[in-house]
Short mmCIF file of C-alpha atoms in Angstrom, two decimals:
data_model
loop_
_atom_site.label_atom_id
_atom_site.label_comp_id
_atom_site.label_asym_id
_atom_site.label_seq_id
_atom_site.Cartn_x
_atom_site.Cartn_y
_atom_site.Cartn_z
CA MET A 1 -61.87 1.07 71.23
CA GLN A 2 -63.81 1.22 68.03
CA ASN A 3 -61.15 3.50 66.33
CA LEU A 4 -58.55 0.94 67.40
CA LYS A 5 -60.47 -1.91 65.69
CA SER A 6 -61.01 0.40 62.60
CA LYS A 7 -57.11 0.93 62.54
CA THR A 8 -56.38 -2.71 62.81
CA CYS A 9 -58.72 -3.49 59.70
CA THR A 10 -57.17 -0.70 57.62
CA GLU A 11 -53.63 -1.85 58.28
CA ARG A 12 -54.78 -5.73 57.68
CA SER A 13 -56.23 -4.46 54.27
CA ARG A 14 -53.19 -2.59 53.32
CA SER A 15 -50.99 -5.72 54.39
CA ILE A 16 -53.19 -7.97 51.90
CA GLN A 17 -53.12 -5.17 49.39
CA ASN A 18 -49.39 -5.17 49.56
CA LEU A 19 -49.17 -9.23 49.52
CA LYS A 20 -51.21 -9.01 46.60
CA TRP A 21 -48.95 -6.71 44.35
CA VAL A 22 -46.07 -8.76 45.53
CA VAL A 23 -47.26 -12.09 44.73
CA SER A 24 -48.61 -10.41 41.07
CA ALA A 25 -44.80 -8.83 40.62
CA LEU A 26 -43.51 -12.53 41.45
CA VAL A 27 -45.59 -14.24 38.81
CA VAL A 28 -44.80 -11.38 36.06
CA THR A 29 -41.00 -12.06 36.87
CA PHE A 30 -41.29 -15.89 36.93
CA ALA A 31 -43.31 -15.84 33.38
CA PHE A 32 -40.47 -13.24 31.93
CA LEU A 33 -37.77 -15.40 32.93
CA LEU A 34 -39.67 -18.66 31.82
CA PHE A 35 -40.22 -16.91 28.46
CA THR A 36 -36.26 -15.73 28.33
CA VAL A 37 -35.14 -19.17 28.88
CA ASN A 38 -37.48 -20.79 26.49
CA PHE A 39 -36.41 -18.05 23.98
CA SER A 40 -32.63 -18.78 24.75
CA VAL A 41 -33.01 -22.39 24.44
CA ALA A 42 -34.93 -22.21 21.14
CA ALA A 43 -32.09 -19.53 19.89
CA THR A 44 -29.37 -21.93 20.71
CA ALA A 45 -31.00 -24.76 19.15
CA GLN A 46 -31.24 -23.10 15.82
CA ALA A 47 -27.80 -21.41 16.02
CA LYS A 48 -25.14 -23.28 13.80
CA HIS A 49 -21.58 -23.28 13.89
CA TYR A 50 -19.74 -20.85 11.54
CA THR A 51 -18.45 -23.89 9.33
CA GLU A 52 -21.97 -24.77 8.77
CA LEU A 53 -23.15 -21.51 7.43
CA GLN A 54 -23.98 -21.23 3.60
CA LEU A 55 -22.86 -18.07 2.29
CA PRO A 56 -23.75 -16.79 -1.19
CA PRO A 57 -21.05 -16.53 -3.90
CA LEU A 58 -19.60 -13.22 -4.39
CA PRO A 59 -21.38 -11.33 -7.11
CA GLU A 60 -19.56 -11.24 -10.47
CA ILE A 61 -17.41 -8.10 -10.75
CA LYS A 62 -17.71 -6.05 -13.94
CA LEU A 63 -15.97 -2.85 -14.85
CA PRO A 64 -17.93 0.25 -14.81
CA LYS A 65 -18.53 2.00 -18.24
CA TYR A 66 -15.72 3.96 -19.49
CA GLU A 67 -14.42 6.10 -22.34
CA ARG A 68 -10.91 6.04 -23.51
CA PHE A 69 -9.66 8.41 -26.37
CA VAL A 70 -6.55 10.04 -27.38
CA LEU A 71 -5.72 13.67 -28.23
CA GLN A 72 -4.03 14.53 -31.22
CA ASN A 73 -0.86 15.55 -29.22
CA GLY A 74 -0.80 12.16 -27.72
CA LEU A 75 -2.60 12.54 -24.37
CA VAL A 76 -4.30 9.46 -23.33
CA VAL A 77 -7.56 10.18 -21.73
CA TYR A 78 -9.93 7.92 -19.62
CA LEU A 79 -13.28 9.09 -18.29
CA MET A 80 -15.43 7.32 -16.01
CA GLU A 81 -19.08 8.63 -14.77
CA ASP A 82 -19.87 8.18 -11.29
CA ARG A 83 -23.09 10.55 -10.34
CA GLU A 84 -23.46 8.97 -6.97
CA LEU A 85 -21.69 12.17 -5.22
CA PRO A 86 -21.25 15.74 -6.30
CA LEU A 87 -17.16 15.03 -6.65
CA VAL A 88 -14.94 14.71 -9.45
CA LYS A 89 -11.13 13.51 -9.19
CA GLY A 90 -8.62 12.98 -11.67
CA THR A 91 -4.78 11.92 -11.96
CA VAL A 92 -2.33 12.06 -14.34
CA LEU A 93 0.55 9.54 -14.63
CA VAL A 94 3.75 10.67 -16.21
CA ARG A 95 6.38 8.43 -17.67
CA THR A 96 9.00 9.12 -15.41
CA GLY A 97 10.48 8.30 -12.11
CA ASN A 98 13.28 8.88 -9.33
CA ARG A 99 15.23 5.79 -10.70
CA LEU A 100 15.69 7.96 -13.95
CA GLU A 101 17.63 10.52 -11.84
CA PRO A 102 21.62 10.59 -11.89
CA LEU A 103 23.37 8.81 -9.10
CA GLU A 104 24.94 12.22 -7.96
CA LYS A 105 21.76 13.83 -7.83
CA VAL A 106 19.63 11.56 -5.66
CA GLY A 107 16.59 13.21 -4.56
CA LEU A 108 16.09 15.52 -8.11
CA ALA A 109 12.96 13.79 -8.95
CA GLY A 110 11.40 14.19 -5.66
CA PHE A 111 12.22 17.67 -5.58
CA THR A 112 10.72 18.08 -8.81
CA GLY A 113 7.63 16.49 -8.11
CA ALA A 114 7.20 18.67 -4.74
CA VAL A 115 8.14 21.86 -5.96
CA MET A 116 5.97 21.88 -9.08
CA ARG A 117 3.15 22.51 -6.78
CA THR A 118 4.30 24.15 -3.72
CA GLY A 119 6.26 26.80 -6.15
CA GLY A 120 3.35 27.83 -8.22
CA THR A 121 2.42 28.55 -11.64
CA THR A 122 3.40 31.51 -14.19
CA LYS A 123 -0.25 32.67 -13.42
CA HIS A 124 -0.65 32.06 -9.91
CA SER A 125 1.63 32.02 -6.85
CA ALA A 126 1.72 29.29 -4.26
CA ASP A 127 -0.27 31.55 -1.99
CA GLU A 128 -2.73 31.90 -4.59
CA LEU A 129 -3.03 28.63 -5.57
CA ASN A 130 -3.67 27.57 -1.82
CA GLU A 131 -6.14 30.26 -1.40
CA ILE A 132 -8.29 29.38 -4.16
CA LEU A 133 -8.57 25.69 -3.67
CA GLU A 134 -9.05 26.13 0.02
CA GLN A 135 -12.07 28.37 -0.72
CA ARG A 136 -13.39 25.64 -2.62
CA ALA A 137 -12.28 22.63 -0.59
CA ALA A 138 -10.43 21.40 -3.40
CA SER A 139 -6.89 20.27 -3.97
CA VAL A 140 -4.24 19.87 -6.46
CA GLU A 141 -1.29 17.72 -5.74
CA THR A 142 2.06 16.56 -7.57
CA ALA A 143 4.68 13.92 -6.79
CA ILE A 144 7.53 11.64 -8.65
CA GLY A 145 8.11 8.32 -7.17
CA GLU A 146 10.21 5.50 -7.85
CA THR A 147 8.76 4.59 -11.16
CA ALA A 148 6.36 7.19 -12.36
CA GLY A 149 5.26 10.80 -11.67
CA SER A 150 1.80 11.74 -10.99
CA ALA A 151 -0.37 14.82 -10.53
CA SER A 152 -3.82 14.85 -9.09
CA PHE A 153 -6.91 17.02 -8.10
CA ASP A 154 -10.13 16.58 -6.16
CA ALA A 155 -13.20 19.09 -6.49
CA LEU A 156 -16.72 19.35 -6.12
CA SER A 157 -18.57 18.95 -9.47
CA GLU A 158 -19.67 22.83 -9.13
CA ASN A 159 -16.18 24.02 -9.29
CA LEU A 160 -14.56 21.75 -11.84
CA GLU A 161 -13.77 24.16 -14.27
CA THR A 162 -12.07 26.33 -12.07
CA VAL A 163 -10.03 23.44 -10.55
CA PHE A 164 -9.31 21.58 -13.55
CA GLY A 165 -8.11 24.77 -14.80
CA LEU A 166 -5.48 25.08 -11.99
CA PHE A 167 -4.81 21.64 -12.43
CA ALA A 168 -3.71 22.19 -15.90
CA GLU A 169 -1.40 25.36 -14.99
CA VAL A 170 0.38 23.42 -12.46
CA LEU A 171 1.04 20.84 -14.92
CA ARG A 172 2.06 22.88 -18.00
CA SER A 173 3.36 26.21 -16.27
CA PRO A 174 5.30 25.55 -13.04
CA VAL A 175 7.79 28.14 -12.10
CA PHE A 176 9.82 25.96 -9.68
CA ALA A 177 10.22 28.97 -6.97
CA GLN A 178 13.75 28.99 -5.55
CA GLU A 179 12.41 29.65 -2.02
CA LYS A 180 10.27 26.64 -2.22
CA LEU A 181 13.16 24.40 -3.58
CA ASP A 182 15.25 25.67 -0.57
CA LEU A 183 12.37 24.61 1.80
CA ALA A 184 12.12 21.11 0.51
CA LYS A 185 15.83 20.44 0.72
CA THR A 186 15.75 21.66 4.38
CA GLN A 187 13.18 19.15 4.96
CA ALA A 188 15.01 16.53 3.14
CA ARG A 189 17.79 17.20 5.23
CA GLY A 190 15.66 16.78 8.40
CA ALA A 191 14.62 13.33 7.10
CA ILE A 192 18.15 12.21 6.71
CA ALA A 193 18.87 13.25 10.18
CA ARG A 194 15.86 11.27 11.69
CA ARG A 195 16.35 8.23 9.30
CA ASN A 196 17.97 6.05 11.85
CA ASP A 197 15.14 6.56 14.41
CA ASP A 198 13.18 3.84 13.31
CA PRO A 199 14.71 0.14 13.51
CA ASN A 200 12.31 -1.15 10.86
CA GLY A 201 13.02 1.91 8.67
CA ILE A 202 16.84 1.12 8.78
CA ALA A 203 16.04 -2.70 8.13
CA ASN A 204 13.84 -1.94 4.88
CA ARG A 205 16.18 0.78 3.53
CA GLU A 206 19.61 -1.39 4.09
CA PHE A 207 17.77 -4.49 2.83
CA ARG A 208 17.25 -3.00 -0.34
CA LYS A 209 20.60 -2.09 -0.62
CA LEU A 210 21.65 -5.54 -0.10
CA LEU A 211 19.61 -7.09 -2.83
CA TYR A 212 19.62 -4.46 -5.29
CA GLY A 213 23.01 -2.50 -4.56
CA LYS A 214 23.63 0.77 -2.70
CA ASP A 215 24.32 2.23 -6.14
CA SER A 216 21.19 0.64 -7.75
CA ALA A 217 18.25 3.11 -8.85
CA TYR A 218 16.32 0.79 -6.40
CA GLY A 219 18.61 0.61 -3.60
CA ARG A 220 20.41 4.46 -3.33
CA THR A 221 19.44 6.83 -0.60
CA THR A 222 19.06 10.48 -0.62
CA GLU A 223 22.09 12.16 1.16
CA TYR A 224 23.07 15.51 2.01
CA ALA A 225 25.86 15.56 -0.58
CA THR A 226 23.21 14.71 -3.32
CA ILE A 227 20.70 17.28 -1.96
CA ASP A 228 23.38 19.97 -2.08
CA ARG A 229 24.08 19.24 -5.86
CA VAL A 230 20.52 19.98 -7.12
CA SER A 231 19.83 23.15 -8.34
CA ARG A 232 16.45 25.04 -9.60
CA GLU A 233 17.93 24.42 -13.42
CA ASP A 234 17.92 20.67 -12.74
CA LEU A 235 14.53 20.80 -11.61
CA LEU A 236 13.52 22.61 -14.85
CA LYS A 237 15.77 20.20 -17.12
CA PHE A 238 14.02 17.15 -15.51
CA TYR A 239 10.43 18.61 -16.01
CA GLN A 240 11.06 19.61 -19.54
CA GLN A 241 12.51 16.00 -20.22
CA TYR A 242 9.60 14.08 -19.22
CA PHE A 243 6.24 16.05 -18.73
CA HIS A 244 4.81 16.13 -22.26
CA PRO A 245 1.32 15.24 -23.17
CA ASN A 246 2.58 12.35 -25.66
CA ASN A 247 4.13 11.08 -22.21
CA MET A 248 1.18 11.16 -20.09
CA ILE A 249 -2.21 9.28 -18.92
CA LEU A 250 -5.07 11.49 -17.83
CA GLY A 251 -7.73 9.59 -16.02
CA ILE A 252 -11.14 11.37 -14.66
CA VAL A 253 -13.83 10.09 -12.55
CA GLY A 254 -16.91 11.45 -10.82
CA ASP A 255 -20.14 13.65 -11.39
CA PHE A 256 -19.65 15.01 -15.15
CA ASP A 257 -21.17 14.57 -18.21
CA THR A 258 -18.46 12.66 -20.59
CA LYS A 259 -19.10 14.99 -23.73
CA LYS A 260 -18.62 18.33 -21.89
CA MET A 261 -15.80 16.76 -19.99
CA ARG A 262 -14.02 15.81 -23.22
CA SER A 263 -14.55 19.55 -24.21
CA LEU A 264 -13.10 20.74 -21.15
CA VAL A 265 -9.93 18.31 -21.62
CA GLN A 266 -9.53 19.56 -25.00
CA ALA A 267 -9.76 23.01 -23.99
CA LYS A 268 -7.23 22.84 -21.05
CA PHE A 269 -4.58 20.21 -22.80
CA GLY A 270 -5.58 20.16 -26.56
CA ASP A 271 -3.19 23.17 -27.62
CA TRP A 272 0.02 21.53 -25.38
CA LYS A 273 2.84 20.67 -27.98
CA PRO A 274 3.79 17.12 -27.94
CA ASN A 275 7.58 16.29 -28.05
CA PRO A 276 8.11 14.18 -30.81
CA LYS A 277 11.61 13.07 -29.91
CA ILE A 278 10.49 11.65 -26.73
CA THR A 279 10.84 7.71 -26.26
CA LYS A 280 10.28 5.17 -23.36
CA PRO A 281 13.05 5.73 -20.81
CA GLN A 282 15.63 2.87 -20.78
CA LEU A 283 15.15 1.34 -17.50
CA PRO A 284 18.06 0.44 -15.07
CA GLU A 285 19.28 -2.98 -15.08
CA VAL A 286 18.64 -5.37 -12.13
CA SER A 287 20.98 -7.98 -10.71
CA PRO A 288 21.58 -9.45 -7.34
CA ALA A 289 24.00 -7.58 -5.20
CA ASN A 290 24.23 -10.38 -2.88
CA SER A 291 23.58 -14.19 -3.31
CA GLY A 292 23.59 -14.75 0.17
CA GLY A 293 25.14 -13.72 3.49
CA VAL A 294 24.34 -12.47 7.08
CA PHE A 295 24.39 -8.85 7.92
CA PHE A 296 24.00 -7.07 11.08
CA VAL A 297 23.19 -3.42 11.96
CA ASN A 298 24.21 -2.82 15.69
CA GLN A 299 21.67 -0.80 17.61
CA PRO A 300 22.84 -1.04 21.39
CA GLN A 301 19.33 0.54 22.60
CA LEU A 302 17.21 -1.94 21.23
CA THR A 303 15.62 -4.68 23.18
CA GLN A 304 14.36 -6.55 20.09
CA SER A 305 15.51 -7.73 16.64
CA SER A 306 13.99 -6.48 13.37
CA VAL A 307 14.61 -9.38 10.89
CA LEU A 308 14.62 -9.45 7.08
CA ILE A 309 15.70 -12.52 5.12
CA GLY A 310 15.03 -12.68 1.03
CA HIS A 311 16.41 -12.56 -2.55
CA LEU A 312 15.23 -10.67 -5.89
CA GLY A 313 11.79 -11.86 -7.09
CA GLY A 314 10.06 -11.33 -10.23
CA GLU A 315 7.18 -9.33 -11.89
CA PHE A 316 3.41 -9.11 -11.89
CA ASN A 317 3.18 -10.71 -15.58
CA ASN A 318 4.88 -13.84 -14.46
CA PRO A 319 2.57 -16.65 -15.45
CA ASP A 320 3.36 -18.17 -12.01
CA TYR A 321 2.18 -15.13 -10.06
CA PRO A 322 -1.10 -16.47 -9.44
CA ALA A 323 0.31 -19.90 -8.06
CA LEU A 324 2.75 -17.53 -5.84
CA SER A 325 -0.07 -15.29 -4.85
CA VAL A 326 -1.93 -18.80 -3.28
CA LEU A 327 1.58 -19.64 -1.38
CA ASN A 328 1.51 -16.32 0.10
CA GLU A 329 -1.74 -16.86 1.29
CA VAL A 330 -0.69 -20.13 2.75
CA LEU A 331 2.53 -18.81 4.69
CA ASN A 332 0.77 -15.51 6.12
CA GLY A 333 -2.01 -14.36 8.17
CA PHE A 334 -4.08 -15.74 11.06
CA GLY A 335 -4.01 -19.35 10.30
CA GLY A 336 -0.83 -19.17 7.93
CA ARG A 337 2.07 -21.50 8.61
CA LEU A 338 4.01 -18.52 9.75
CA PHE A 339 1.74 -17.28 12.33
CA ASN A 340 0.87 -20.88 13.64
CA GLU A 341 4.61 -22.08 13.86
CA LEU A 342 6.65 -18.96 14.52
CA ARG A 343 4.32 -17.06 16.75
CA SER A 344 1.55 -19.81 18.03
CA ARG A 345 3.59 -23.08 18.70
CA GLN A 346 7.27 -21.44 19.51
CA GLY A 347 6.52 -18.11 20.61
CA LEU A 348 9.17 -16.51 18.96
CA ALA A 349 7.44 -13.35 17.20
CA TYR A 350 5.80 -10.21 17.91
CA SER A 351 4.96 -10.15 14.02
CA VAL A 352 5.88 -12.60 11.31
CA TYR A 353 5.40 -12.67 7.64
CA GLY A 354 6.76 -13.63 4.30
CA PHE A 355 5.73 -12.45 0.69
CA TRP A 356 6.44 -12.70 -2.98
CA SER A 357 6.18 -9.36 -3.66
CA PRO A 358 6.67 -8.61 -7.55
CA ARG A 359 6.61 -5.33 -9.51
CA TYR A 360 5.04 -4.14 -12.60
CA ASP A 361 8.44 -3.61 -14.77
CA TYR A 362 11.57 -4.90 -12.82
CA PRO A 363 12.23 -7.84 -10.23
CA GLY A 364 10.43 -7.17 -6.81
CA MET A 365 11.62 -9.35 -3.71
CA PHE A 366 10.99 -12.56 -1.82
CA VAL A 367 11.18 -11.01 1.74
CA ALA A 368 10.26 -12.70 5.04
CA GLY A 369 10.83 -11.36 8.33
CA GLY A 370 9.56 -9.66 11.53
CA GLN A 371 10.37 -8.64 15.00
CA THR A 372 11.50 -10.89 17.89
CA ARG A 373 13.18 -10.82 21.20
CA SER A 374 16.88 -10.25 20.93
CA ASP A 375 17.66 -13.48 22.83
CA ALA A 376 15.28 -15.42 20.26
CA THR A 377 16.70 -14.16 17.10
CA VAL A 378 18.91 -16.84 15.88
CA GLN A 379 16.11 -19.19 16.72
CA PHE A 380 13.80 -17.04 14.71
CA VAL A 381 15.94 -16.84 11.56
CA LYS A 382 16.21 -20.68 11.35
CA ALA A 383 12.57 -21.25 12.08
CA LEU A 384 11.60 -18.68 9.08
CA GLU A 385 14.24 -20.59 6.64
CA ALA A 386 12.79 -24.00 7.90
CA GLU A 387 9.08 -22.83 6.77
CA ILE A 388 10.61 -21.77 3.31
CA LYS A 389 12.28 -25.02 2.87
CA ARG A 390 9.19 -26.79 4.29
CA ILE A 391 6.87 -25.32 1.58
CA GLN A 392 9.27 -26.69 -1.14
CA THR A 393 9.22 -30.17 0.27
CA GLU A 394 5.82 -30.62 1.74
CA LYS A 395 2.82 -29.92 -0.52
CA VAL A 396 0.08 -27.78 1.12
CA THR A 397 -3.08 -29.71 2.09
CA PRO A 398 -6.00 -29.71 0.30
CA LYS A 399 -7.66 -27.59 3.42
CA GLU A 400 -4.79 -24.91 3.11
CA LEU A 401 -5.06 -24.73 -0.52
CA ALA A 402 -8.88 -24.04 -0.34
CA PHE A 403 -8.26 -21.58 2.63
CA ALA A 404 -5.74 -19.75 0.57
CA LYS A 405 -7.53 -19.61 -2.61
CA GLU A 406 -10.80 -18.57 -1.13
CA SER A 407 -8.88 -15.50 1.02
CA THR A 408 -7.47 -14.55 -2.60
CA LEU A 409 -10.49 -14.63 -4.61
CA ASN A 410 -12.67 -12.88 -1.72
CA SER A 411 -10.15 -10.10 -1.65
CA PHE A 412 -10.47 -9.84 -5.08
CA VAL A 413 -13.89 -7.60 -4.52
CA PHE A 414 -11.88 -4.95 -2.53
CA ASN A 415 -9.95 -3.84 -5.97
CA PHE A 416 -13.35 -2.72 -7.31
CA GLN A 417 -14.63 -0.86 -4.36
CA ASP A 418 -15.44 2.41 -6.05
CA PRO A 419 -14.89 3.65 -9.79
CA SER A 420 -11.85 5.67 -8.84
CA GLN A 421 -10.02 2.50 -7.84
CA THR A 422 -10.80 0.66 -11.02
CA LEU A 423 -9.82 3.70 -13.22
CA SER A 424 -6.68 3.70 -11.49
CA ARG A 425 -6.15 0.08 -12.08
CA LEU A 426 -6.85 0.59 -15.97
CA MET A 427 -4.17 3.33 -16.16
CA GLN A 428 -1.77 1.48 -14.34
CA TYR A 429 -1.85 -1.67 -16.79
CA GLU A 430 -1.71 0.87 -19.68
CA TYR A 431 1.19 2.74 -18.10
CA TYR A 432 3.12 -0.39 -17.56
CA GLY A 433 2.20 -2.35 -20.96
CA TYR A 434 -0.24 -4.92 -19.29
CA PRO A 435 -3.73 -5.98 -20.74
CA ALA A 436 -6.65 -4.07 -19.75
CA ASP A 437 -8.26 -7.37 -18.25
CA PHE A 438 -4.94 -8.62 -16.41
CA LEU A 439 -6.70 -8.87 -12.96
CA PHE A 440 -9.41 -10.91 -14.48
CA ARG A 441 -7.02 -13.12 -15.97
CA TYR A 442 -5.27 -13.55 -12.75
CA GLN A 443 -8.45 -14.15 -10.99
CA LYS A 444 -9.12 -17.21 -13.26
CA ALA A 445 -5.74 -18.45 -12.82
CA VAL A 446 -6.07 -18.17 -8.97
CA ALA A 447 -9.22 -20.33 -9.20
CA ALA A 448 -7.34 -22.86 -11.36
CA THR A 449 -4.36 -23.21 -9.05
CA THR A 450 -3.52 -26.85 -7.72
CA VAL A 451 -1.53 -28.02 -4.89
CA ASP A 452 0.89 -29.30 -7.39
CA ASP A 453 1.21 -25.65 -8.68
CA VAL A 454 1.98 -24.13 -5.31
CA GLN A 455 4.79 -26.76 -4.67
CA ARG A 456 6.01 -26.09 -8.18
CA ALA A 457 6.21 -22.46 -7.59
CA ALA A 458 7.87 -22.81 -4.23
CA GLN A 459 10.47 -24.98 -5.67
CA LYS A 460 11.27 -22.85 -8.62
CA TYR A 461 11.14 -19.40 -7.14
CA LEU A 462 12.15 -19.63 -3.69
CA LYS A 463 16.01 -19.97 -3.24
CA PRO A 464 17.16 -20.70 0.17
CA GLU A 465 20.49 -20.94 -0.87
CA ASN A 466 20.58 -17.55 -1.87
CA ILE A 467 18.91 -15.81 0.97
CA VAL A 468 20.21 -12.81 2.42
CA THR A 469 19.66 -12.05 6.13
CA LEU A 470 19.66 -8.78 7.91
CA VAL A 471 19.11 -8.40 11.62
CA VAL A 472 18.95 -4.83 13.13
CA GLY A 473 19.27 -5.15 16.69
CA ASN A 474 21.41 -5.09 20.07
CA GLN A 475 24.59 -7.17 19.41
CA THR A 476 25.35 -7.86 23.14
CA ALA A 477 21.84 -8.99 23.71
CA ILE A 478 21.39 -11.28 20.86
CA GLN A 479 22.47 -14.55 22.28
CA PRO A 480 23.34 -17.18 21.06
CA PRO A 481 25.14 -14.72 18.47
CA LEU A 482 24.55 -14.58 14.95
CA THR A 483 27.55 -16.59 14.22
CA GLN A 484 25.38 -19.59 14.68
CA LEU A 485 23.94 -18.41 11.21
CA ALA A 486 27.10 -18.10 9.39
CA ALA A 487 30.83 -18.26 10.12
CA GLN A 488 31.08 -14.65 8.74
CA VAL A 489 28.52 -11.82 9.87
CA THR A 490 29.18 -8.47 7.86
CA PRO A 491 28.33 -5.14 9.81
CA ILE A 492 26.82 -2.54 8.38
CA ASP A 493 27.67 1.09 9.38
CA VAL A 494 24.55 3.37 9.20
CA THR A 495 26.20 6.36 10.48
CA ILE A 496 24.94 9.45 8.53
CA PRO A 497 27.56 11.35 6.29
CA ASP A 498 28.47 14.63 7.93
CA LEU A 499 26.47 17.73 6.54
CA GLN A 500 28.17 19.07 3.40
CA PRO A 501 28.40 22.84 2.77
CA GLN A 502 25.28 23.77 0.69
CA ALA A 503 26.07 24.16 -3.17
CA LYS A 504 25.12 27.57 -4.65
CA ASN A 505 21.88 27.18 -6.63
#
């Protein structure tokens, strides 16, 4: 009996102890919840709407220190020290471009730029170059684009002399190995065979032809026949015509001492003979190939249409370029007129855009477009045209103007994220004959742009009556038909010409 009482007391004691633990846990939990709620309420009370946030002004952007000099042979050199990382990179701009190649040999400039590096030099084969560079985690690359040729290198600062020496070799003594040209031509043929796989690629290619002309230096395309006409001798002649020190600008940025770098540039390039007869090339003339019209590329496999509309534009040095940049921001992006109207309100577009897109030394384009459902194609084109006319007739609101200017000016800082970006811009300005402070002048002009400036620029430069319209899509699925846009719709045949027999090189 005594044992039973003792056991009963022990169990009661344990129950009381457990109850105390439960009560204590509940008290702690309640206190924690009370604290959390009070903290959340306090935090909510202190939080502000994003429109009430006061952000500090963007810091003033200044150019890093740099040195510019010219060797006796005419080579222009920019040096900009950047000791943040043990890296050095450099670029050469060459006054050339594929717009200068003959019409019957389209592809020549691109082959010259590629094989200049892949074909090796008089001192090192391509394989030897690759091995030396790979062992040092370095690179040397060359290319020729539409308006310029380029060569570049990247190296650790400890390997600078070796890599810079190879860079100079590639520029000064390429051999243009025949087998590497053959390989480049094979790759180009493969690109031609695949060029109709992407509807957006078709649209961009054919739209340039419609604006500039299919035989224009800015609209023509590489074909099997033009590839076959290019020989190794053509590459040598093209190289010899343009690659001279007095036709180049060299820029180097990174972890180096400027005095030592000047000596290295002099050692590797100083004895390169200039071409005293070289002059700036005569640029191809540009005139509109079409002053309106609706054009169509039938791609029966598509379930949507790729649409481009537009006309020829202008150059960066146009005094109204800042106002046109603000106009771009009014039209584009989240909150822009095109997005709000065509995508959000009408639900017509997967993507939509409209840009005044200038070039440095020849007329660019004004182009608008996007992708839409096949059965919404006509409505999409009409809506695009309506927005272009609206920005001419309906002034932007002060709110639209403020947002567009702020977006443009805030993005300005991204032009100077690192010294190499800044140096590249300085070189481009000299290459195209722009003042070194062009971007800062542009920045001030954007800040001064008014509502009236935007409307005046839209009325002066946007030409709805001259708009060329191109649709790449499924003719059967486009309902209503494109004849609702124009009585005459011109079909474009994008069939790839048959492979021609390869010419003997």
